[in-house]
Short mmCIF file of C-alpha atoms in Angstrom, two decimals:
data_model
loop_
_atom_site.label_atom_id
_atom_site.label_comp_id
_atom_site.label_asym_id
_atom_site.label_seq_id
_atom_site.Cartn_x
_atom_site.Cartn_y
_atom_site.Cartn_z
CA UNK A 1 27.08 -4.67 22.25
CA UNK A 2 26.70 -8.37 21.04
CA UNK A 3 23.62 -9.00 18.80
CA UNK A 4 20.96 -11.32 20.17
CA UNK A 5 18.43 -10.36 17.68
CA UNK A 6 19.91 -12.72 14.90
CA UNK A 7 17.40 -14.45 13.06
CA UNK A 8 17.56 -17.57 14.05
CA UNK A 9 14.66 -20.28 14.10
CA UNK A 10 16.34 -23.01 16.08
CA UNK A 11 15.13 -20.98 20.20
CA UNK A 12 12.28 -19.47 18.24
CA UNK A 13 12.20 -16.22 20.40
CA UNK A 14 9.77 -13.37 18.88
CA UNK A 15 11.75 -9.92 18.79
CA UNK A 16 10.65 -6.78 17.87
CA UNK A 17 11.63 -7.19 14.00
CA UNK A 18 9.86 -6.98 10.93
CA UNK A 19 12.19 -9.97 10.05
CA UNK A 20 9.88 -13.16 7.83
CA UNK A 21 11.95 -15.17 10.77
CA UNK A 22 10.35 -13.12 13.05
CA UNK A 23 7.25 -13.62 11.46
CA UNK A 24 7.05 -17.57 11.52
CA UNK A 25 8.31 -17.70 15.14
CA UNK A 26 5.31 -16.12 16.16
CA UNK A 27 3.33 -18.19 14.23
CA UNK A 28 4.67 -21.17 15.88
CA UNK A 29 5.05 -19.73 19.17
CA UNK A 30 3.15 -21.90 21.90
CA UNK A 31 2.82 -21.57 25.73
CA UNK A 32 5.15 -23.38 27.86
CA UNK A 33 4.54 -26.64 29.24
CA UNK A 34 4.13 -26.32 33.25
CA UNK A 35 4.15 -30.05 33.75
CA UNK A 36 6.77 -31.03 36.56
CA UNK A 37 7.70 -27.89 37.09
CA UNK A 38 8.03 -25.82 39.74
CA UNK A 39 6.98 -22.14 40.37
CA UNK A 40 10.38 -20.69 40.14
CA UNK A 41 10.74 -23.07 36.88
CA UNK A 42 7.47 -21.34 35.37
CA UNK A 43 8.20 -17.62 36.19
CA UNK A 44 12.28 -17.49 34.69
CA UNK A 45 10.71 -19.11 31.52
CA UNK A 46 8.14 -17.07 31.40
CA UNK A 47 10.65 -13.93 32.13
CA UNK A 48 13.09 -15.53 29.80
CA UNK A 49 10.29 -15.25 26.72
CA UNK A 50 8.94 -11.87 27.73
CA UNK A 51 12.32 -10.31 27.52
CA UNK A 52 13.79 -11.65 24.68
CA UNK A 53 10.73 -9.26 22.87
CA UNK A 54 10.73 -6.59 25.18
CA UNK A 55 14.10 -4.26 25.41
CA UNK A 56 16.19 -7.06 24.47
CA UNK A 57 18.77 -4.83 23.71
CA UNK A 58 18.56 -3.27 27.32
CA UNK A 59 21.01 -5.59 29.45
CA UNK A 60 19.22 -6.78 32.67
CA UNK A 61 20.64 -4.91 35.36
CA UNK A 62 19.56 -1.50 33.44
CA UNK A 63 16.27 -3.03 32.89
CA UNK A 64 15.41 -3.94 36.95
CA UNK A 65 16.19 -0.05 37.75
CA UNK A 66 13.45 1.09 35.14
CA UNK A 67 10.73 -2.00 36.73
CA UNK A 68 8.42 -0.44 38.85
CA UNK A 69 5.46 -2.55 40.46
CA UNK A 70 3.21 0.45 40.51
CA UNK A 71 1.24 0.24 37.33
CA UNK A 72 -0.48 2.96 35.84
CA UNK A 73 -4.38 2.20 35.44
CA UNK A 74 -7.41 3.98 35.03
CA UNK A 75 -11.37 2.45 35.63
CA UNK A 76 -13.58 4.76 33.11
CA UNK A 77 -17.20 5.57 34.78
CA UNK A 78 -20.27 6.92 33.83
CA UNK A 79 -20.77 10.44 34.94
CA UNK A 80 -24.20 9.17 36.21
CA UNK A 81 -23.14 6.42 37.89
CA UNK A 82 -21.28 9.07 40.11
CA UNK A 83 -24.12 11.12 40.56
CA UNK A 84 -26.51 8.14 41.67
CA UNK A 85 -23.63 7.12 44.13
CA UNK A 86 -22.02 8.49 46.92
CA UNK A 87 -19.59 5.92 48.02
CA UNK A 88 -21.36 4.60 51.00
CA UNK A 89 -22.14 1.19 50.02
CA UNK A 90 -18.22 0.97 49.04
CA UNK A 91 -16.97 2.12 52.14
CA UNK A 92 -19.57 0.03 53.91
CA UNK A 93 -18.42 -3.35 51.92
CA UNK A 94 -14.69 -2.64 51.90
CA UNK A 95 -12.99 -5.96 53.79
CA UNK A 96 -15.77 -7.19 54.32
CA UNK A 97 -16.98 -9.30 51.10
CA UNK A 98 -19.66 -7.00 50.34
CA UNK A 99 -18.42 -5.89 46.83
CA UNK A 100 -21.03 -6.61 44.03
CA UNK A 101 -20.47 -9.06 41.56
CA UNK A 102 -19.85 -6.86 38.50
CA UNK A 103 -17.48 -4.52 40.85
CA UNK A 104 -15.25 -7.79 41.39
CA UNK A 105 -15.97 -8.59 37.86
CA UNK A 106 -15.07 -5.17 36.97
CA UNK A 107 -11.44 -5.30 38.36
CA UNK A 108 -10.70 -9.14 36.92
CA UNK A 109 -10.99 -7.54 33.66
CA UNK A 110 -8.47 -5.01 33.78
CA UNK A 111 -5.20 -6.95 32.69
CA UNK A 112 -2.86 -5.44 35.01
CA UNK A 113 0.56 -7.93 34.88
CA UNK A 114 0.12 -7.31 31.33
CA UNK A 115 1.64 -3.60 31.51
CA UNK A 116 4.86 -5.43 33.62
CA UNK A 117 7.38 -3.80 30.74
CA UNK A 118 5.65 -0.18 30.55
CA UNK A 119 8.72 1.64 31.43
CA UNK A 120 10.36 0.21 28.15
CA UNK A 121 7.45 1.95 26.28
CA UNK A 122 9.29 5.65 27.09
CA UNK A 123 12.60 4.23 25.65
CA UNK A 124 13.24 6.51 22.23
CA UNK A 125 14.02 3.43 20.10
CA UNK A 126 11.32 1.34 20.92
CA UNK A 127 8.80 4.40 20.51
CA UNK A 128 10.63 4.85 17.22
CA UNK A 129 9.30 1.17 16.48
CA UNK A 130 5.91 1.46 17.61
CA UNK A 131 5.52 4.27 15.24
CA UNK A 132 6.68 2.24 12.66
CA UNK A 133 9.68 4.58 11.58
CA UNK A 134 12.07 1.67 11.67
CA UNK A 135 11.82 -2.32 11.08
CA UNK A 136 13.02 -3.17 14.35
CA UNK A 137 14.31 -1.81 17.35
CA UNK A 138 17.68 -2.30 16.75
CA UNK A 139 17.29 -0.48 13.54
CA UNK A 140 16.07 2.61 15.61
CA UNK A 141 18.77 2.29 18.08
CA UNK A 142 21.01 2.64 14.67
CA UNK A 143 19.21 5.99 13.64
CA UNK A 144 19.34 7.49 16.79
CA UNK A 145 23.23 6.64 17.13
CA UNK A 146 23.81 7.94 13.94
CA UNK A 147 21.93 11.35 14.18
CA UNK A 148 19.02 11.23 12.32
CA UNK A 149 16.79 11.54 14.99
CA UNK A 150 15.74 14.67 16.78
CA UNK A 151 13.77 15.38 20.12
CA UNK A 152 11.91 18.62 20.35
CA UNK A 153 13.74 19.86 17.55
CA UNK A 154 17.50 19.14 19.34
CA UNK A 155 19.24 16.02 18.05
CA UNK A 156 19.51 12.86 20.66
CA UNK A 157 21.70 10.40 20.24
CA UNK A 158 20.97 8.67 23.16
CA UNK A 159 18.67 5.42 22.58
CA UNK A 160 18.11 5.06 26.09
CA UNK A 161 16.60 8.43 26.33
CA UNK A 162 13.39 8.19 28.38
CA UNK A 163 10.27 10.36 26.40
CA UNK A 164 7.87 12.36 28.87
CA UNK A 165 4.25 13.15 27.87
CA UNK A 166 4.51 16.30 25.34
CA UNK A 167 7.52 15.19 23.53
CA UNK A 168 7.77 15.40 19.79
CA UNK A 169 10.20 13.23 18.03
CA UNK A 170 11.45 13.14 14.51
CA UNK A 171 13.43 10.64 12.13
CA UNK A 172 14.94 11.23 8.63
CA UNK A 173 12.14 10.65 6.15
CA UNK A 174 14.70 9.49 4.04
CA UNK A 175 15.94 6.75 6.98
CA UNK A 176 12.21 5.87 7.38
CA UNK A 177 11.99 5.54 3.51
CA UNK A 178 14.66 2.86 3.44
CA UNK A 179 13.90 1.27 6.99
CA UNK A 180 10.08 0.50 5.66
CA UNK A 181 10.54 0.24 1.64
CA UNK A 182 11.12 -2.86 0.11
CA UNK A 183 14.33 -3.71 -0.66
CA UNK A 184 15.95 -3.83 -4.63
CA UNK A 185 15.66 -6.53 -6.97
CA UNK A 186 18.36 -8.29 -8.44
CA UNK A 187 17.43 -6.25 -11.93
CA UNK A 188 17.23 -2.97 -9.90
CA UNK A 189 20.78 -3.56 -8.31
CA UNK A 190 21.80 -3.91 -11.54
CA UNK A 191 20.60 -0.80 -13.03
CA UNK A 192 22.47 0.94 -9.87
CA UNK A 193 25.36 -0.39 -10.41
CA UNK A 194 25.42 0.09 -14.23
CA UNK A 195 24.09 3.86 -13.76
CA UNK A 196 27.19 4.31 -11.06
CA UNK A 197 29.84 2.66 -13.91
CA UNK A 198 28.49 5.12 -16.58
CA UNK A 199 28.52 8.13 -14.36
CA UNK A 200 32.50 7.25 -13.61
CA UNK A 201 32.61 6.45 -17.11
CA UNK A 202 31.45 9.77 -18.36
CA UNK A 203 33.54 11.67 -15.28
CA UNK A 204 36.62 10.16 -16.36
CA UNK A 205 35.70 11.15 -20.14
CA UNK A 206 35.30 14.50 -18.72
CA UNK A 207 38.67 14.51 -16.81
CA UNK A 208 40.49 13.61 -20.04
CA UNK A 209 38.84 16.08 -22.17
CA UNK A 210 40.09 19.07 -19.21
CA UNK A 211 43.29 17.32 -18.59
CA UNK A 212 45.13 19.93 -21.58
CA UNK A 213 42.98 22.67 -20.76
CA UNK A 214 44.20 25.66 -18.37
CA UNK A 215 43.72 25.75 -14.53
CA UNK A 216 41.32 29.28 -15.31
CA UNK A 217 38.98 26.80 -17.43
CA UNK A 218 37.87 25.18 -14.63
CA UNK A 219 34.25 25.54 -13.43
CA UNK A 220 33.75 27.40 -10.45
CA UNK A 221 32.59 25.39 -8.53
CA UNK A 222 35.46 22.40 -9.39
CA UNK A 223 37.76 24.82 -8.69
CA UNK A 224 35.94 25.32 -4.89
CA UNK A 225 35.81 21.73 -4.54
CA UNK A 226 39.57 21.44 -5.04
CA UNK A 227 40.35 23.90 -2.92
CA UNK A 228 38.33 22.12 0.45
CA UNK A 229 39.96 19.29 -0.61
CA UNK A 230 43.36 21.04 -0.39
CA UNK A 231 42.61 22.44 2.92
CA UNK A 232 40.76 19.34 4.22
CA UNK A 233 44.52 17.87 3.50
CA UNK A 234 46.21 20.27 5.34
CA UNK A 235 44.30 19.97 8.08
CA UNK A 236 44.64 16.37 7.93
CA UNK A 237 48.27 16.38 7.64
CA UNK A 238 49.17 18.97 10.80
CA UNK A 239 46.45 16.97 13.13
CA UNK A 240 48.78 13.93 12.43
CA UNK A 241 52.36 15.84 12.53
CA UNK A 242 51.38 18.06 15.07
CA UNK A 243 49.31 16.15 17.44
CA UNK A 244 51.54 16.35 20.29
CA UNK A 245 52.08 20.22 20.09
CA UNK A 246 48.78 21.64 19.31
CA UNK A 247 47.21 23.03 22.17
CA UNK A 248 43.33 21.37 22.88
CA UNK A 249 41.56 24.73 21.63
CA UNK A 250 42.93 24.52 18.03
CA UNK A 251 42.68 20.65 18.20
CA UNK A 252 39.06 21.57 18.21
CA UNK A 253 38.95 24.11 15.82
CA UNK A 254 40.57 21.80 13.23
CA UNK A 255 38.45 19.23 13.66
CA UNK A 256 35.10 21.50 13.57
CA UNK A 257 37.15 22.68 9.97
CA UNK A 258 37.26 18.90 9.00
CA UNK A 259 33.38 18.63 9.64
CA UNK A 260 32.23 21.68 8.13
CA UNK A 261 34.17 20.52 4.97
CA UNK A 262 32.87 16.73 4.68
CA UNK A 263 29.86 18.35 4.96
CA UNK A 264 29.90 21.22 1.73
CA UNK A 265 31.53 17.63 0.22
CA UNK A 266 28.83 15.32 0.85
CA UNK A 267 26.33 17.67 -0.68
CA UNK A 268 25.80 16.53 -3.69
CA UNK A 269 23.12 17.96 -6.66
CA UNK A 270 19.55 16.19 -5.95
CA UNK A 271 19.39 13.17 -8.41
CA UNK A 272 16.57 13.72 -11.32
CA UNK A 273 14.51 11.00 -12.43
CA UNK A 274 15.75 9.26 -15.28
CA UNK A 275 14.34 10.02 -18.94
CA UNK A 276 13.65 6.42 -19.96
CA UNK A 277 12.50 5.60 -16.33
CA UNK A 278 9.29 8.71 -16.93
CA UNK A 279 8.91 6.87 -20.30
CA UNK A 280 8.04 3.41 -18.99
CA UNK A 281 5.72 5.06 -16.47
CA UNK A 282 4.02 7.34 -19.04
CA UNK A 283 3.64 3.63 -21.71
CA UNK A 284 2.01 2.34 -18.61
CA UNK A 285 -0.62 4.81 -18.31
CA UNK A 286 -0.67 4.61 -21.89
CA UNK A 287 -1.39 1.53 -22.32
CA UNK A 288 -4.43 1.65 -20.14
CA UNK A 289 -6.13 4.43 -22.22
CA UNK A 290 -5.55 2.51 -25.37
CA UNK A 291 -7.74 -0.27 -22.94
CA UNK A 292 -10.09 1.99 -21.70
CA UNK A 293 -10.62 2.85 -25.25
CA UNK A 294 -10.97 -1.08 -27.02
CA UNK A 295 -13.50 -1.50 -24.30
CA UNK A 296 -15.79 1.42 -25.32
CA UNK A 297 -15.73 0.79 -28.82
CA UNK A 298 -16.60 -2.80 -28.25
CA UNK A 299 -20.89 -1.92 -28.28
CA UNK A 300 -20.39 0.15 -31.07
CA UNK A 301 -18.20 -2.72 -33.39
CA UNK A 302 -21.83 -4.06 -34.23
CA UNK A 303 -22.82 -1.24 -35.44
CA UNK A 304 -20.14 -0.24 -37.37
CA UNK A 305 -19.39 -3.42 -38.92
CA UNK A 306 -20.82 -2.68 -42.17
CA UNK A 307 -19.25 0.48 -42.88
CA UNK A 308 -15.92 -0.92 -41.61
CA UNK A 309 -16.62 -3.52 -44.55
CA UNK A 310 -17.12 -0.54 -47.09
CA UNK A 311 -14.18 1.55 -45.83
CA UNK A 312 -11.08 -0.65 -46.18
CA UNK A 313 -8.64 1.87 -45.18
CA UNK A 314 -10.70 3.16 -41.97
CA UNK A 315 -8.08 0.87 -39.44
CA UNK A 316 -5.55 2.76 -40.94
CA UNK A 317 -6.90 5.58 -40.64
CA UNK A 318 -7.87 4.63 -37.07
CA UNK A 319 -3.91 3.44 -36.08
CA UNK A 320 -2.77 6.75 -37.84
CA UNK A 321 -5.24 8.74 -35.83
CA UNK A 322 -4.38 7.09 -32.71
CA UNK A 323 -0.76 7.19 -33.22
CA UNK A 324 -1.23 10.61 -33.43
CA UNK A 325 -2.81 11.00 -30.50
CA UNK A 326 -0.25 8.60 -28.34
CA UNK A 327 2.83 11.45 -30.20
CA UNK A 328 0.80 14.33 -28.65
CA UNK A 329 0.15 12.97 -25.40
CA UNK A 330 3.66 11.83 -25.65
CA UNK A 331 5.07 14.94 -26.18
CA UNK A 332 3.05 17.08 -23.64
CA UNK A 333 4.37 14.98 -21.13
CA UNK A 334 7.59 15.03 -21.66
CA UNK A 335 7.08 18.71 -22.16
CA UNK A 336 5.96 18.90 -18.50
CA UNK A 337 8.87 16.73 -17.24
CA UNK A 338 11.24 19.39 -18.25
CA UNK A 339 9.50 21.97 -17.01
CA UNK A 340 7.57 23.50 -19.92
CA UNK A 341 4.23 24.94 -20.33
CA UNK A 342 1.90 22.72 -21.52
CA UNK A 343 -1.19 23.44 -24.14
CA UNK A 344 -3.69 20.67 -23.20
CA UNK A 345 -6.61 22.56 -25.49
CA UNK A 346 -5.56 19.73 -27.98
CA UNK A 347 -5.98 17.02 -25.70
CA UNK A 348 -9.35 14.87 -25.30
CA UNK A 349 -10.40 14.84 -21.54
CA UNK A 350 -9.00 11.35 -20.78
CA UNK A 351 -5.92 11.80 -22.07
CA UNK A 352 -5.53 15.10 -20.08
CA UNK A 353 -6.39 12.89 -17.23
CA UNK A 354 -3.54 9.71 -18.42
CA UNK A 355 -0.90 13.27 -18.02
CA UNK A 356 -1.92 14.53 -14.90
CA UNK A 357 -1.39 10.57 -13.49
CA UNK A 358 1.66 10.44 -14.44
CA UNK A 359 3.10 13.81 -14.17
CA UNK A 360 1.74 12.90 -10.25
CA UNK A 361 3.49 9.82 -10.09
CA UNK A 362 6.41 11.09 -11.37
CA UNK A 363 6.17 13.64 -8.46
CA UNK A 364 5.19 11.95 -5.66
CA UNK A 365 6.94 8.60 -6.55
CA UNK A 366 9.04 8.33 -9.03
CA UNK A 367 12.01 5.86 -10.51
CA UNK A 368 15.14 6.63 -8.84
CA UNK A 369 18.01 4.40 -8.94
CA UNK A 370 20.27 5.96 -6.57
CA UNK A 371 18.23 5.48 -3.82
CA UNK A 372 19.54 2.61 -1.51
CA UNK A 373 15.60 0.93 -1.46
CA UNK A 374 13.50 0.01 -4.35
CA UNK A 375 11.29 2.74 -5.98
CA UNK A 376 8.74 3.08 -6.61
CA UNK A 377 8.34 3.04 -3.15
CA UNK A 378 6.32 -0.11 -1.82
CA UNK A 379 5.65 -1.20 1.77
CA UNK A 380 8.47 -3.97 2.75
CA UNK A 381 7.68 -7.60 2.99
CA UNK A 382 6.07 -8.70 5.90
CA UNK A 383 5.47 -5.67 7.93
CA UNK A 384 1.39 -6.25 7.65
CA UNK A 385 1.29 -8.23 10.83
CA UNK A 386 3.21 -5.65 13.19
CA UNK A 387 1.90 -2.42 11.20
CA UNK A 388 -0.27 -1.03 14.55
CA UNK A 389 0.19 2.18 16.46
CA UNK A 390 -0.41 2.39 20.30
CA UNK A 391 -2.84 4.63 21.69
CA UNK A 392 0.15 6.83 23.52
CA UNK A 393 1.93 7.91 20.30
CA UNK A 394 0.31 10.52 17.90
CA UNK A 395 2.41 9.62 14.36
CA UNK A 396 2.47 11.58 11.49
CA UNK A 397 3.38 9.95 8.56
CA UNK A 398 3.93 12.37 6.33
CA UNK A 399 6.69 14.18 8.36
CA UNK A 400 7.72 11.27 10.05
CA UNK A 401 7.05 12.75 13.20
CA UNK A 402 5.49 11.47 16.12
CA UNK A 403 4.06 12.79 19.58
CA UNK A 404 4.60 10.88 23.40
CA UNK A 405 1.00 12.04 24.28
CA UNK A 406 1.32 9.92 27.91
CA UNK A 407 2.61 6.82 29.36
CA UNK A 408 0.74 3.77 28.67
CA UNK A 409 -2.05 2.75 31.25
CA UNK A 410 -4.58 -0.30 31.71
CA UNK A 411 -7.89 0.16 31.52
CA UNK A 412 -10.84 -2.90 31.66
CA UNK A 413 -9.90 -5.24 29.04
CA UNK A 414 -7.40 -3.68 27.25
CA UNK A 415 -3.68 -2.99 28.32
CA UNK A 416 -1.79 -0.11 26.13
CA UNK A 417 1.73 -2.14 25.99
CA UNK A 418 1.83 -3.90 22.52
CA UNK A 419 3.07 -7.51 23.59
CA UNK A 420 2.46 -11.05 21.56
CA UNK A 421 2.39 -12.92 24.90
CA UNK A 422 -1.09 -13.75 27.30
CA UNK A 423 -1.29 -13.67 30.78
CA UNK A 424 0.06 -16.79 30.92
CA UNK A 425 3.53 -15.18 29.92
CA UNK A 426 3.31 -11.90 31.38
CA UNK A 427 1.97 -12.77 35.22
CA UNK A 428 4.63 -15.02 35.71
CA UNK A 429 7.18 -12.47 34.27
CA UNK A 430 5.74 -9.57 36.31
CA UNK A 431 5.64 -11.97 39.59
CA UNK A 432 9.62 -12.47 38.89
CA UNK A 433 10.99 -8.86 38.81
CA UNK A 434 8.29 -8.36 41.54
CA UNK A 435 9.87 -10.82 44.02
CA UNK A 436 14.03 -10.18 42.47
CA UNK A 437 13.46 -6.54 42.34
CA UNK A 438 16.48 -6.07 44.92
#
């Protein structure tokens, strides 16, 4: 499918992105002139705007089957209002102009045309959006092709894949990590890369070192990796000889083989976080004790001023003593990074408290490398002005998870479809696919 969604800033369209193009269009965004222009002029711009936000990666023909012009609203009243009426001064006004001012009033407000793209709301990419588990639609179109996304616990890889009230959907955490993390610096690209030379380094070291030693020397599981490989070759090699022959039963059988094994392949040991990486978050912390520390000694330096005069060798003393301190807490933690047991009866309450910060960090955030987006994890750029959720969805960040609780309605002032555009832009829109429906 081409791509439309470039960032570009010479049309100015506003797409559902995440993009800092993205961003500025909308700032700039303004309504389009109607001077000299006719009616059929003012609704295709208008439908040309409208669409290049909503489902522009739905071509149009797919797009006019999903339109509907019935659109779902509801009118909330007051269970007293009900009581006090029973619907004969209604029925006795209806066609007739009788209708009170605040019932007319009433139904003004509720912004129907604005709901024109509703059905695009039950799409599984563009609820992936809205639930911020991707930067942009065509980023959750991605995930879902690529099978990271799964519907009631079954995996969809259909984008197109309309959501009914009830549904539970689910995306990679690890997808969502990269799609809403900001990227790597130039300096943390560099550590990647110069972690990735020195693991090769060191494997090829290794490989040299084994090279004279006997096949039984092997590890275990070295030995098991070798041997996938060997049959992953095989395989490889009578799916290309034997193409033509094979009957369509073991056809599939070798390929399931093929899949299994990339698989056990791809598996590799979870990366730990990096010794030095643990240090500079533990100095951090540090650092802020020692702080916290100069500032409450500050009353008491008046105080103390003539018996620092006496005692010469009391900031020694003091740098010795706190030195000391910095080793212990030093030590506990990385005691605690490795797994140890640690005895915190020699530690003063606030440095107990500097360890448990950053044995937390460390846990729930720490320094890793090898991941493809920078850590520790921040929000990305940009993504303040489009972080909202719609009142249909039911997300759970800390699964990534997210529940279709209904399909969006309007109600008085308020219409449930997430859209940058007035009414301006949307009645004109809705008035087009009403009238070109067929």
């Amino acid at each position: 499918m081409r791509n439309r969604a470039s960032n570009t800033l010479s049309k100015g369209k506003i797409r559902q992105s995440w993009s800092k193009y993205n961003l500025y269009n909308l700032q700039r965004f303004r309504t389009p002139n109607t001077t000299n222009r006719t009616f059929f002029q003012q609704k295709w711009t208008a439908k040309a705007v409208s669409r290049a936000y909503h489902g522009e990666q739905v071509r149009e023909g797919q797009w006019k089957r999903m339109f509907s012009r019935r659109i779902r609203s509801v009118v909330p009243m007051s269970p007293s209002d009900l009581a006090a009426d029973d619907g004969s001064q209604v029925s006795a006004g209806r066609g007739s102009g009788l209708a009170t001012a605040g019932r007319q009033q009433a139904s003004r407000l509720v912004p129907y045309t604005q709901m024109a793209f509703a059905p695009l709301e039950r799409r599984l990419d563009v609820s992936i959006f809205r639930s911020l588990f991707a930067s942009s639609t065509r980023q959750a179109r991605q995930f879902v092709i690529h099978g990271a996304v799964t519907v009631n616990g079954q995996k969809m890889r259909h984008p197109s894949y309309l959501l009914n009230p009830g549904d539970l959907f689910q995306v990679d955490p690890e997808r969502v990590m990269f799609a809403t993390g900001a990227p790597k610096t130039k300096f943390e690209r560099r550590e990647s890369r110069q972690l990735k030379q020195q693991a090769e380094g060191e494997k090829e070291g290794e490989d040299e070192q084994t090279k004279p030693a006997a096949a039984e020397d092997k590890p275990e599981k070295e030995s098991v990796k070798e041997t996938l490989k060997g049959l992953m070759a095989q395989a490889k090699t009578i799916m290309s000889t034997d193409k033509d022959v094979l009957p369509a039963k073991r056809k599939q059988e070798l390929r399931g083989f093929q899949k299994a094994v990339r698989r056990v392949l791809s598996r590799s040991e979870t990366s730990s976080v990096l010794t030095d990486s643990l240090e500079a978050q533990f100095s951090e912390l540090t650092l802020l004790l020692k702080a916290k520390r100069s500032e409450e000694k500050k009353p008491k330096e008046a105080k103390k001023e003539s018996q620092q005069k006496a005692a010469e060798d009391k900031p020694a003393a003091a740098a010795e003593e706190a030195k000391e301190s910095t080793d212990k807490l030093s030590e506990a933690f990385q005691t605690a990074a490795e797994g140890g047991d640690v005895d915190t009866s020699e530690l003063s309450k606030d440095e107990f408290d500097v360890l448990k910060r950053a044995l937390t960090q460390m846990r729930d955030n720490p320094i890793d490398h090898s991941k493809p987006y920078a850590t520790p994890w921040r929000p990305r750029d940009y993504m303040s002005a489009f972080a909202f959720i719609p009142r249909y969805l039911e997300v759970n960040q800390n699964i990534c998870a997210a529940v279709y609780l209904r399909h969006p309605v309007a109600r008085p002032g308020l219409a449930e479809v997430p859209t940058p555009f007035g009414e301006s832009i949307s009645t004109p829109a809705y008035g087009w696919y009403l009238k070109r429906r067929w």
